[in-house]
mmCIF file of C-alpha atoms in Angstrom:
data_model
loop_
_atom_site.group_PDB
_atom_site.id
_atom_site.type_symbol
_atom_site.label_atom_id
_atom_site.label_comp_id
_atom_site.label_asym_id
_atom_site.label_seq_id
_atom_site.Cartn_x
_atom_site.Cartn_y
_atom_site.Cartn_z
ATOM 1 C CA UNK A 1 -16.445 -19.107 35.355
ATOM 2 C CA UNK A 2 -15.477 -16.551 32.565
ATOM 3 C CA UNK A 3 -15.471 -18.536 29.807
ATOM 4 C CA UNK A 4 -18.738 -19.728 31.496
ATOM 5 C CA UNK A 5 -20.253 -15.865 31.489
ATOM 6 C CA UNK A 6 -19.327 -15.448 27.899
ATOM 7 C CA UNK A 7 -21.413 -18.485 26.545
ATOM 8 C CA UNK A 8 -24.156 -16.984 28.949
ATOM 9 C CA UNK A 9 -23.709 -12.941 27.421
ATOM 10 C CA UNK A 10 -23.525 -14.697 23.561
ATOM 11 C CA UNK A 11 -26.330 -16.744 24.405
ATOM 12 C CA UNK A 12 -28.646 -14.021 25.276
ATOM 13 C CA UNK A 13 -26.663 -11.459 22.644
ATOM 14 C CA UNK A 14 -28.348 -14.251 19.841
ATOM 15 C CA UNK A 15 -24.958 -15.069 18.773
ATOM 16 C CA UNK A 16 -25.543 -18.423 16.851
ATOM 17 C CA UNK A 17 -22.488 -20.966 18.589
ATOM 18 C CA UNK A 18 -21.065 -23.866 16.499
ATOM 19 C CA UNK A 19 -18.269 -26.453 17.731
ATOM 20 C CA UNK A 20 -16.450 -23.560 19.979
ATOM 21 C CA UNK A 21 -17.072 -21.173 16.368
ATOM 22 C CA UNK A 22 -19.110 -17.922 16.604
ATOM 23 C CA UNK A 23 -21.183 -17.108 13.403
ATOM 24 C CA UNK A 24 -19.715 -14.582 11.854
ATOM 25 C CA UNK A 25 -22.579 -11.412 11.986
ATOM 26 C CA UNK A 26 -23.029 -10.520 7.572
ATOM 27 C CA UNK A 27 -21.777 -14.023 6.649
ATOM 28 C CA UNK A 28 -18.439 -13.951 6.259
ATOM 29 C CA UNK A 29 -14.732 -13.124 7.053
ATOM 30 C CA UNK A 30 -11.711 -12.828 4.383
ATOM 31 C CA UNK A 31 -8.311 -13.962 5.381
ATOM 32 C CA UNK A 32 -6.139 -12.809 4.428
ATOM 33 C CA UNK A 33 -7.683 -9.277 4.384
ATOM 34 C CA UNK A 34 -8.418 -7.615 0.840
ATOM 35 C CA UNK A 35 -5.023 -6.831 -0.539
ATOM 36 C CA UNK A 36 -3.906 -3.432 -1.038
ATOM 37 C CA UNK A 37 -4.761 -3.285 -4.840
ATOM 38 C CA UNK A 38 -6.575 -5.355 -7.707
ATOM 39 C CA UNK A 39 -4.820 -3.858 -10.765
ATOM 40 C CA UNK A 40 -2.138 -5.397 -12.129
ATOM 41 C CA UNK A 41 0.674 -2.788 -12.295
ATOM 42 C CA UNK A 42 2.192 0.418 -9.839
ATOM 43 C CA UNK A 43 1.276 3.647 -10.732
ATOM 44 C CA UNK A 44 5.040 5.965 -10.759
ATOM 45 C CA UNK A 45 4.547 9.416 -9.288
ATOM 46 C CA UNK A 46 7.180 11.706 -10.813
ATOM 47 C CA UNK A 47 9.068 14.401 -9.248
ATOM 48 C CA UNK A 48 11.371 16.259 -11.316
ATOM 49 C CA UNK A 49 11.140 19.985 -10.531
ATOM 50 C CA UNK A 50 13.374 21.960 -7.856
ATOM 51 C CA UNK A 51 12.168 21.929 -4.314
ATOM 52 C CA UNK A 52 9.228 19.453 -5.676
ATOM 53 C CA UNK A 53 7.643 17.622 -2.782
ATOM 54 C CA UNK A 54 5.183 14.271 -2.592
ATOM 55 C CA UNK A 55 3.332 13.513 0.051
ATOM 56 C CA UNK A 56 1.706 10.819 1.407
ATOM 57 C CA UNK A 57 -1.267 11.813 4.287
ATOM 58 C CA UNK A 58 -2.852 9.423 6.024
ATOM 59 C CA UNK A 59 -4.612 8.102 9.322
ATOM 60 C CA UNK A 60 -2.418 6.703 11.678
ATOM 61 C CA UNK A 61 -3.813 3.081 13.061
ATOM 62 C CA UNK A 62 -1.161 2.574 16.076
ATOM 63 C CA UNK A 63 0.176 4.541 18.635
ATOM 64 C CA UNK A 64 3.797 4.871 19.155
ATOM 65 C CA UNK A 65 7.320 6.451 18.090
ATOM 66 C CA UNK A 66 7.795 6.205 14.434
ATOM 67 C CA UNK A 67 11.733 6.346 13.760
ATOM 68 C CA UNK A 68 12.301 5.150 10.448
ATOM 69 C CA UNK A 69 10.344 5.979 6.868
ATOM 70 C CA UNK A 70 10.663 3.511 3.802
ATOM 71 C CA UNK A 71 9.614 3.754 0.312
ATOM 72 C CA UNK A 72 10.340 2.745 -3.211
ATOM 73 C CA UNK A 73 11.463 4.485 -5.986
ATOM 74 C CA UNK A 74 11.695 3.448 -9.587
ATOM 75 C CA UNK A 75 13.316 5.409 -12.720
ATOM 76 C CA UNK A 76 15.685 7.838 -11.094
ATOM 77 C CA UNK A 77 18.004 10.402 -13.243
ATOM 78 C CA UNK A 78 19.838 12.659 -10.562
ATOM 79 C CA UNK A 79 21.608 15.990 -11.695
ATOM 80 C CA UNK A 80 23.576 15.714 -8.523
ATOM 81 C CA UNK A 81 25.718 13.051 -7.384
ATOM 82 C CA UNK A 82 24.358 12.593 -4.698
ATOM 83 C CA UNK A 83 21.065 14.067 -4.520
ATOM 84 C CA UNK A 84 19.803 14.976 -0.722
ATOM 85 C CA UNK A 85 16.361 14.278 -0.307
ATOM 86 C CA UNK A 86 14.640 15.380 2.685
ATOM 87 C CA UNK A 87 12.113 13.065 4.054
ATOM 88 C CA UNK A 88 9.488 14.509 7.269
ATOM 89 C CA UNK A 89 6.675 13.391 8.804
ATOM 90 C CA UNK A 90 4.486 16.576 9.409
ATOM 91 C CA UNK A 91 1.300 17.986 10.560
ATOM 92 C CA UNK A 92 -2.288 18.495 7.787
ATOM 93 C CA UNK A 93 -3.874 20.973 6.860
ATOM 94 C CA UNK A 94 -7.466 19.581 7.714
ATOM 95 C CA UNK A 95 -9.365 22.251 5.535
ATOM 96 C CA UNK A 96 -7.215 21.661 2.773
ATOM 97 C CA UNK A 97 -5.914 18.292 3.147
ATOM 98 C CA UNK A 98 -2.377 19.046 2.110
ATOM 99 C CA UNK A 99 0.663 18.830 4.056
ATOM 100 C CA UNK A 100 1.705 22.016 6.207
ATOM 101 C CA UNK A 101 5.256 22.258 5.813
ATOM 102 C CA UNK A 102 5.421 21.948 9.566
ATOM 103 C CA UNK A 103 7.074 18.790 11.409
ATOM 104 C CA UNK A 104 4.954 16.773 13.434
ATOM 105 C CA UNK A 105 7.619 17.098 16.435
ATOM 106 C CA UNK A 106 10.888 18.770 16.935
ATOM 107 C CA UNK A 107 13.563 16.917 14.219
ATOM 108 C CA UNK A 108 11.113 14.253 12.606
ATOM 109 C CA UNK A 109 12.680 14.695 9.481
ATOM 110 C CA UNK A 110 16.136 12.236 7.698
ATOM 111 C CA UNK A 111 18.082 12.806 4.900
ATOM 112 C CA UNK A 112 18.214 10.393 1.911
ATOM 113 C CA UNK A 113 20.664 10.628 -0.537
ATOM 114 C CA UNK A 114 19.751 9.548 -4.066
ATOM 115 C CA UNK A 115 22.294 8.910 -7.072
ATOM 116 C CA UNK A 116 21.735 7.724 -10.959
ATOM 117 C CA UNK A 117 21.576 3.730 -10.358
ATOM 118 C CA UNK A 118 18.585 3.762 -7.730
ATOM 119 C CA UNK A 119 16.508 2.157 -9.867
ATOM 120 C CA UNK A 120 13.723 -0.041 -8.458
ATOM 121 C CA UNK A 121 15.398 0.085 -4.802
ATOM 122 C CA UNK A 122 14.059 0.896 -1.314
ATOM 123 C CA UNK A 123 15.244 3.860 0.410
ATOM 124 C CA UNK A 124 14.978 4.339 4.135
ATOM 125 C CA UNK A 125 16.328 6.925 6.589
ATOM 126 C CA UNK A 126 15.722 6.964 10.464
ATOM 127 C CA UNK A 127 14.336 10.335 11.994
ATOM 128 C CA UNK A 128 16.723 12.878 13.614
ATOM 129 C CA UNK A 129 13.838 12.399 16.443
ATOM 130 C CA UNK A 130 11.053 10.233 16.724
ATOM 131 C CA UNK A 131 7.622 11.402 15.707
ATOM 132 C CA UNK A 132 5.365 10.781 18.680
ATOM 133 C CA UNK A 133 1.552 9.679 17.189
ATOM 134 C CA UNK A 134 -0.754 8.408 18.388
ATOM 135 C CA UNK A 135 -4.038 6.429 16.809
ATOM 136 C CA UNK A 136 -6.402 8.254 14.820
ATOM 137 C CA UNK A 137 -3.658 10.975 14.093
ATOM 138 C CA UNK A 138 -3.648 12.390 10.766
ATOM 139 C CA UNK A 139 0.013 13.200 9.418
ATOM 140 C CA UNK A 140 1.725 12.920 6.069
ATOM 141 C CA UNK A 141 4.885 11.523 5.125
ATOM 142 C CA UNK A 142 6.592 14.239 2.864
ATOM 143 C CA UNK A 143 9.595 13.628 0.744
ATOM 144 C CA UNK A 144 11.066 16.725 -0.690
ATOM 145 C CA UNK A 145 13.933 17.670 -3.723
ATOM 146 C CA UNK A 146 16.441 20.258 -2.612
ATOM 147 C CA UNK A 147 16.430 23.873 -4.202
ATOM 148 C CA UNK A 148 19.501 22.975 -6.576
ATOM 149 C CA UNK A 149 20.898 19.985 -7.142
ATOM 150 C CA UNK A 150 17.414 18.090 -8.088
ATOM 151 C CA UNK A 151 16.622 14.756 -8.976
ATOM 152 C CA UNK A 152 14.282 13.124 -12.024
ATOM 153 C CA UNK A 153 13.353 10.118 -10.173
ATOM 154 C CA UNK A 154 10.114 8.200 -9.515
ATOM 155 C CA UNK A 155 7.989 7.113 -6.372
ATOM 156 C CA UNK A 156 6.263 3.876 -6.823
ATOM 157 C CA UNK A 157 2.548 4.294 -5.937
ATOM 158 C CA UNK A 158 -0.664 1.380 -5.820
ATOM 159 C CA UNK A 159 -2.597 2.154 -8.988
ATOM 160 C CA UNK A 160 -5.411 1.652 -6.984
ATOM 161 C CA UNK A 161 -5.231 1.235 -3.691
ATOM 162 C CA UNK A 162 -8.325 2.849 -2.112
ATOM 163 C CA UNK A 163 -10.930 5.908 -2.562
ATOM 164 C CA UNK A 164 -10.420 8.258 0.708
ATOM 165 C CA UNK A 165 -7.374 7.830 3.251
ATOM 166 C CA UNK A 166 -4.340 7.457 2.579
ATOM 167 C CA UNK A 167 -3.921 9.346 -0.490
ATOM 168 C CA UNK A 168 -0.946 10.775 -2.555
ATOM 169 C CA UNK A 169 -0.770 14.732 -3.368
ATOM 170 C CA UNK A 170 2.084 16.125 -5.506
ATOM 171 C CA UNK A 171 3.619 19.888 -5.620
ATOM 172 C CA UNK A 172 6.038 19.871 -8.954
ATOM 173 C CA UNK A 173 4.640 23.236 -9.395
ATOM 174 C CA UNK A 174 4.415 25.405 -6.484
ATOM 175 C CA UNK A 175 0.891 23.967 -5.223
ATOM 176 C CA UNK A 176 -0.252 20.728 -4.037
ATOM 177 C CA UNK A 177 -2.144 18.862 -6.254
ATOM 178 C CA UNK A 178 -3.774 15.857 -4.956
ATOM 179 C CA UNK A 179 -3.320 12.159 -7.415
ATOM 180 C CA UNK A 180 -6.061 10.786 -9.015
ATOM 181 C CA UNK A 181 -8.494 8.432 -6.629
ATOM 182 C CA UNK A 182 -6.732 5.741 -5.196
ATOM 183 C CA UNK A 183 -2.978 6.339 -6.158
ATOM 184 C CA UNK A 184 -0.872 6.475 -3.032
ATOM 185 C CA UNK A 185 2.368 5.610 -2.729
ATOM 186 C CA UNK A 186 3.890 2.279 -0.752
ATOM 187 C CA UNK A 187 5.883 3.380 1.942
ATOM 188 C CA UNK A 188 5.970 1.270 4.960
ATOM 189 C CA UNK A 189 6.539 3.106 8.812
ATOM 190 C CA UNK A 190 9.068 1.430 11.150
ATOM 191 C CA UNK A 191 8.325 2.449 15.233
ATOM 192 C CA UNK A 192 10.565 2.537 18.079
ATOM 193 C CA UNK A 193 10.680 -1.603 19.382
ATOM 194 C CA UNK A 194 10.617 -2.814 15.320
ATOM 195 C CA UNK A 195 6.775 -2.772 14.694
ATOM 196 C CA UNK A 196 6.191 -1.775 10.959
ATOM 197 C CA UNK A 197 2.792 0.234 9.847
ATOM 198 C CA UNK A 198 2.273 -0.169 5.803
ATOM 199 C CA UNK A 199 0.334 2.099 3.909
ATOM 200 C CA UNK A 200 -0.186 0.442 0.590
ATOM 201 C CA UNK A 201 1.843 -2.652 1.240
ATOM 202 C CA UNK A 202 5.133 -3.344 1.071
ATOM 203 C CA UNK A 203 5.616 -4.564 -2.424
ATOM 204 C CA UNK A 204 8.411 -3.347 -4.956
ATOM 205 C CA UNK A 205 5.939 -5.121 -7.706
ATOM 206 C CA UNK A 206 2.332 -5.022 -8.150
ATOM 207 C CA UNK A 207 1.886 -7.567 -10.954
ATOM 208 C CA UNK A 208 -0.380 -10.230 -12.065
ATOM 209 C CA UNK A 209 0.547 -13.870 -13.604
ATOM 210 C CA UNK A 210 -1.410 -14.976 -16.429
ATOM 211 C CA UNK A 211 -1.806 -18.522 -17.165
ATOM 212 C CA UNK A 212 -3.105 -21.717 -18.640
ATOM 213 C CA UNK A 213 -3.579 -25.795 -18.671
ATOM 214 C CA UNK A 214 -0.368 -25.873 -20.503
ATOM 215 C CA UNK A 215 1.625 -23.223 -18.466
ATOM 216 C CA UNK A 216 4.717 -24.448 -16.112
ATOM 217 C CA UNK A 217 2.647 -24.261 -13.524
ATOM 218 C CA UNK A 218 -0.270 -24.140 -14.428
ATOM 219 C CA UNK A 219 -1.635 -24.179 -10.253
ATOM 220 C CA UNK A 220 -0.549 -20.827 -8.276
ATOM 221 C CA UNK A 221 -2.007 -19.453 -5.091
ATOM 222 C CA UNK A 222 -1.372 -19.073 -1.078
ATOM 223 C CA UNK A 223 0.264 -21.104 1.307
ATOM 224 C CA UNK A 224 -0.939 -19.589 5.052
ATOM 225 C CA UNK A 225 -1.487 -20.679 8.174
ATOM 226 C CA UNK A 226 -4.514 -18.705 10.695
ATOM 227 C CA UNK A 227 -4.195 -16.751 13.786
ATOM 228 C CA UNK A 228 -7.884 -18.104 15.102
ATOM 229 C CA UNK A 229 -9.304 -21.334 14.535
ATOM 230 C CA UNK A 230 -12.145 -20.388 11.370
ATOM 231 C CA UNK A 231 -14.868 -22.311 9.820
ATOM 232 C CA UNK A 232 -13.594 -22.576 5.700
ATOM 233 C CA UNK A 233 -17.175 -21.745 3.467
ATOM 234 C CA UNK A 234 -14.710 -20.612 0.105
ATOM 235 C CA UNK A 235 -11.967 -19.104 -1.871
ATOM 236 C CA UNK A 236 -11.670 -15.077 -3.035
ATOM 237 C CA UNK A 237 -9.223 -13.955 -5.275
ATOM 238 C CA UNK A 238 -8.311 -10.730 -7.594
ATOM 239 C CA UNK A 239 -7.664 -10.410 -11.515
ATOM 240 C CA UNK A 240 -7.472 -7.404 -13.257
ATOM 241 C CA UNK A 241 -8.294 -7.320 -17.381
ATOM 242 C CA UNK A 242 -6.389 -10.096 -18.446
ATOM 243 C CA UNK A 243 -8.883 -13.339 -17.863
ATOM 244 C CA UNK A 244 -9.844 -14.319 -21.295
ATOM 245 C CA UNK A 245 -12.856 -14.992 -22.643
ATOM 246 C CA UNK A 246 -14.205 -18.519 -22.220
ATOM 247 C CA UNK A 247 -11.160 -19.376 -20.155
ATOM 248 C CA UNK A 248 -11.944 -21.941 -17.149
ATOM 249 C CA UNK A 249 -10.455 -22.651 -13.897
ATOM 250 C CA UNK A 250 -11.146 -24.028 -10.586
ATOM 251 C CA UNK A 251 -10.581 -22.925 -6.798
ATOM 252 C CA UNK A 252 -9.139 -25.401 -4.111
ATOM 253 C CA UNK A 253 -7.828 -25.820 -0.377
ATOM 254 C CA UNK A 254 -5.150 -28.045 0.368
ATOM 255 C CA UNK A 255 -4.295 -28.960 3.475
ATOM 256 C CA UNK A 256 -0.457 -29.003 4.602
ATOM 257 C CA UNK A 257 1.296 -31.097 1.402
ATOM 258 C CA UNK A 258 -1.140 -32.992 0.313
ATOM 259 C CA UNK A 259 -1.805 -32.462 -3.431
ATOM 260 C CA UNK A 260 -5.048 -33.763 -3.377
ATOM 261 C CA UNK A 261 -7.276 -31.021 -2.848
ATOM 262 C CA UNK A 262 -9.940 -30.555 0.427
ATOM 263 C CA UNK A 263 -12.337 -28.921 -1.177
ATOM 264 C CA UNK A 264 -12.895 -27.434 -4.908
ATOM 265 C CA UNK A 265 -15.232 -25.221 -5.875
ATOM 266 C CA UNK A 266 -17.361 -25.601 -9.560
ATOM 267 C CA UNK A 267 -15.791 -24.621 -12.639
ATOM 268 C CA UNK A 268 -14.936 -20.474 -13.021
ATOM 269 C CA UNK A 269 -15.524 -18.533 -16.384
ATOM 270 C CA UNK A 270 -16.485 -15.825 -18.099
ATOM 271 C CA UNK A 271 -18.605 -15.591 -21.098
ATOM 272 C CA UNK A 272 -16.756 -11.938 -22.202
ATOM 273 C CA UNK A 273 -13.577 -10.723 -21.494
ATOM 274 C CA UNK A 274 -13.721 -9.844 -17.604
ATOM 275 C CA UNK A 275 -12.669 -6.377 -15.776
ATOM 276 C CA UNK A 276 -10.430 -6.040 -12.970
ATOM 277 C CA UNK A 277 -12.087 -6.877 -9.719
ATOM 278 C CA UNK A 278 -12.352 -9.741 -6.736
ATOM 279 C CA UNK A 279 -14.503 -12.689 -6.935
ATOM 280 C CA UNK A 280 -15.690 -15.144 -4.431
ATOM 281 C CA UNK A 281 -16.681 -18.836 -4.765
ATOM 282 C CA UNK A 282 -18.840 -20.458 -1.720
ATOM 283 C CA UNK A 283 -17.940 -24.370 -1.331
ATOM 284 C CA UNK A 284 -20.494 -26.791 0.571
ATOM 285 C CA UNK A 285 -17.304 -28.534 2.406
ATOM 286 C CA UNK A 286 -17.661 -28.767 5.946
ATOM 287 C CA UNK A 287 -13.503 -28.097 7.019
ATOM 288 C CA UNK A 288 -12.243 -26.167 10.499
ATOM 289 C CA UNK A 289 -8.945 -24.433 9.996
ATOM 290 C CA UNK A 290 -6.652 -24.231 13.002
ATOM 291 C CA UNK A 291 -3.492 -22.011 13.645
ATOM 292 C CA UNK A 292 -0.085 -24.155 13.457
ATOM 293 C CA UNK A 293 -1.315 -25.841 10.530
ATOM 294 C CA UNK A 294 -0.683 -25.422 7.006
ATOM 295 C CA UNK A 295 -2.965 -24.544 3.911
ATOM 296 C CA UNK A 296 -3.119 -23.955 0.844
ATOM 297 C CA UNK A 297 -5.533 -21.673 -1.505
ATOM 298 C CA UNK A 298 -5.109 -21.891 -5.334
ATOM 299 C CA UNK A 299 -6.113 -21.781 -8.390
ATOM 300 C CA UNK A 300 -6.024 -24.252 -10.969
ATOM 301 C CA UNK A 301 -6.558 -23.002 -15.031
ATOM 302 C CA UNK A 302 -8.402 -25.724 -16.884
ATOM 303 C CA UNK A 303 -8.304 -24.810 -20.289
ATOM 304 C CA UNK A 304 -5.728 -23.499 -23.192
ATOM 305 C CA UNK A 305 -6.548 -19.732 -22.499
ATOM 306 C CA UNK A 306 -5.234 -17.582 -19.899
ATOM 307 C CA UNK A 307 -6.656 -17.349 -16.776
ATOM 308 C CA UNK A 308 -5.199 -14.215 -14.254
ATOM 309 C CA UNK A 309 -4.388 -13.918 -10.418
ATOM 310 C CA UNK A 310 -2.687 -11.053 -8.682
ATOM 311 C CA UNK A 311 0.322 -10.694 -7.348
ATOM 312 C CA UNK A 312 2.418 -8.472 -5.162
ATOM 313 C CA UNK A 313 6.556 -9.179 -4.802
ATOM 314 C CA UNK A 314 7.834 -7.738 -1.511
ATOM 315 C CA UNK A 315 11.498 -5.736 -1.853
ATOM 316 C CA UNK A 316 12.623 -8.293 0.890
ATOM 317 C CA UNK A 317 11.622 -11.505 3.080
ATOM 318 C CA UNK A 318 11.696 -9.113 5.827
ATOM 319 C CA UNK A 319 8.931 -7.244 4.121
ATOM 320 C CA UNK A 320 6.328 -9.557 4.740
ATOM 321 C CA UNK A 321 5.808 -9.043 7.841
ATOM 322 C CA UNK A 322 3.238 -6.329 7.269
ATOM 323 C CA UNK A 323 1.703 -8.020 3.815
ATOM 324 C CA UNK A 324 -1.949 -8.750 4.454
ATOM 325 C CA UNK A 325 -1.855 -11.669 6.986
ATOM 326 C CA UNK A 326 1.539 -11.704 7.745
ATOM 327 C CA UNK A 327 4.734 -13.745 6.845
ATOM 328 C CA UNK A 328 3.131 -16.761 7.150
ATOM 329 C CA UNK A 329 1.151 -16.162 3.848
ATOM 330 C CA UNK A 330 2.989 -16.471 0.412
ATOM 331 C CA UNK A 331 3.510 -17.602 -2.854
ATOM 332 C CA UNK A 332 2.624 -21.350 -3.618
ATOM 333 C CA UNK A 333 2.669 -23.387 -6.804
ATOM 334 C CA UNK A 334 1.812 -26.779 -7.783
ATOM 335 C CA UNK A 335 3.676 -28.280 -10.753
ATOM 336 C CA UNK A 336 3.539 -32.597 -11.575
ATOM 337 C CA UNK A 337 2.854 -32.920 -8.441
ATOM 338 C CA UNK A 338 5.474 -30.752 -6.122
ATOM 339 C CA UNK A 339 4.630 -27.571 -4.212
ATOM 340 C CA UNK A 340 6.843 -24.783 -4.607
ATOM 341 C CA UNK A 341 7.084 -21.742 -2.075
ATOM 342 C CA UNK A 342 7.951 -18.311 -2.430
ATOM 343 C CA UNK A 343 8.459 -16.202 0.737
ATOM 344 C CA UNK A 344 9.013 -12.670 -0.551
ATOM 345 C CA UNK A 345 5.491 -13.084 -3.196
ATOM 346 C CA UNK A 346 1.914 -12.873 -1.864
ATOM 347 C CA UNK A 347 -1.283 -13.475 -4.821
ATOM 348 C CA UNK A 348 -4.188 -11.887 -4.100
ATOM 349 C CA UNK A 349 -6.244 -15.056 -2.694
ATOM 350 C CA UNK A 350 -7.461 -16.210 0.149
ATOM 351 C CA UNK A 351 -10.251 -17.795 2.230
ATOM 352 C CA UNK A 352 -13.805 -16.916 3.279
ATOM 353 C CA UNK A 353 -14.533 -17.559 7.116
ATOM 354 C CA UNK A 354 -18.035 -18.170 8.457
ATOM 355 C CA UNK A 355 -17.255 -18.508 11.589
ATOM 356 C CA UNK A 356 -14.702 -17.608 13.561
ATOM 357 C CA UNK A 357 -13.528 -19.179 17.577
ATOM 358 C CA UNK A 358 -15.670 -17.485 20.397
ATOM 359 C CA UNK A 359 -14.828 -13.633 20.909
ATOM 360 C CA UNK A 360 -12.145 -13.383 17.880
ATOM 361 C CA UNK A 361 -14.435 -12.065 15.730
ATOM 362 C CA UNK A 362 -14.317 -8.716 17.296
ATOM 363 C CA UNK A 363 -10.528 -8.831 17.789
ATOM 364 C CA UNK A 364 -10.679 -9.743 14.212
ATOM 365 C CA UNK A 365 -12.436 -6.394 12.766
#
């Protein structure tokens, strides 16, 4: 009888119904979601001064106990051996936006100690006490140099991650001083039970593969699998400055290990050397995806100049579970004919949706 009032309420909502799919209301759904970032390199924040602090503030999207902070750093040069770093999760100023220098709760604050050879590592520490939030919050992450002793070390930051929330702010000088649009650093939250919150993703590497018809291989995209059954309509993908001019390629769907493709879309190229962005490519292929089952999303470079696709590595397999999608999408190749996987990469491609199964669509947004 429920599932019997639900056709009835969709019916008369003017939801259009297709084969058990719901119409997806402005066309279209992207799985995975956007990636964190379409350039093709991290941006390093730098904190070299005394007592220098950066921050990270942000929204929280979960409610829980958050007991353990990650991040990475890159080129690090510490005067002490070790260096104490003093990571909190604290309160914002909401007329300012800037930290407060006040912890959210009693002891939500870890030391990390930092020496000469962490270069390109991840650092984590787990909170004296847990830092109680709840969805909606607004908090910062703050990591902050001793008085004496400092470190010349670097926080690795998405180039350009998004315009608004979250956002990275730096005091090397005394005052806050909040990064240029879109650069905020990649840490990843760890809550009481194991659940992980990213902001930024949690990628050591923000890269991008160039490639061509003659490149070893010359084929790269997603393998994934879908939490909802979803009607297929196309491919999306991200490149940042790199596609050359007059270079072609082509977009395709596989479906578990075949190597012939599903569906392909028409030739890609651009007449003048393209900016970084995302593109999308429709394909009039009429293809159901279901969860359990295996696809893959490429794309395939058809002439002798280089074609680009993003790519994000994650520090660790363990990682991926909070990369856009989940651990089930990764790194796929195709090379004379064999696929080969790569658990701890993601590229930034995917699938468009138009239609999704009854009611996830809302569970979905």
């Amino acid at each position: 009888m429920k599932i019997i009032h639900t056709i009835i309420l969709l019916a008369l909502a003017g939801v259009p119904m297709v084969g058990g799919l719901t119409d997806i209301p402005g066309g279209y759904f992207l799985f995975p979601p956007v990636a964190t970032s379409t350039n093709a390199a991290a941006s390093n924040i730098t904190m070299s001064a005394a007592g220098s602090r950066f921050a990270m503030v942000a929204i929280s999207f979960a409610t829980g106990s958050i007991n353990k902070v990650y991040f990475y750093t890159s080129t690090t040069t510490s005067t002490a051996s070790p260096t104490t770093l003093d990571v909190r999760v604290e309160t914002v100023d909401t007329s300012t936006g800037n930290p407060t220098g006040i912890l959210f709760g009693a002891n939500t604050n870890c030391s990390v100690p930092l020496v000469d050879t962490d270069d390109n590592v991840e650092k984590s520490c787990t909170l004296t006490a847990n830092a109680n939030i709840t969805t909606g919050d607004l908090f910062a992450v703050v990591i902050a140099q001793p008085g004496t002793g400092q470190a010349n070390f670097q926080v690795k930051a998405a180039g350009d991650l998004m315009v608004g929330i979250p956002y990275g702010t730096l005091d090397n000088t005394g005052s806050w001083v909040r990064q240029s649009p879109g650069r905020a650093p990649l840490f990843t939250l760890e809550f009481a039970g194991g659940r992980l919150m990213n902001y930024g993703g949690p990628w050591a590497t923000i890269a991008a593969d160039t490639f061509n018809s003659g490149t070893n291989p010359a084929e790269r995209g997603n393998r994934l699998t879908v939490p909802v059954p979803m009607r297929f309509r196309g491919v999306y993908f991200a490149h940042s400055s790199s596609w050359t001019a007059g270079s072609t390629g082509v977009l395709q769907i596989y479906e578990g290990n075949s190597t012939t493709p599903t569906c392909s879309s028409g030739t890609l190229h651009t007449a003048t050397t393209s900016t970084l962005g995302w593109r999308m490519a429709p394909m009039n292929c009429s293809l159901v995806l279901y969860p359990g089952n295996i696809y893959r999303v490429t794309l395939r470079a058809t002439s002798g100049t280089n074609v680009e696709l993003g790519r994000r590595v994650a520090g660790n397999v363990d990682r991926m579970v909070s990369a856009p999608g989940g651990a089930t999408v990764y790194r796929t190749t195709l090379n004379a004919g064999v696929w080969t996987d790569t658990t701890t990469e993601q590229f930034a491609i995917g699938i468009i949706a138009e239609a999704l199964e009854n009611g996830a669509y809302g569970r979905a947004r």
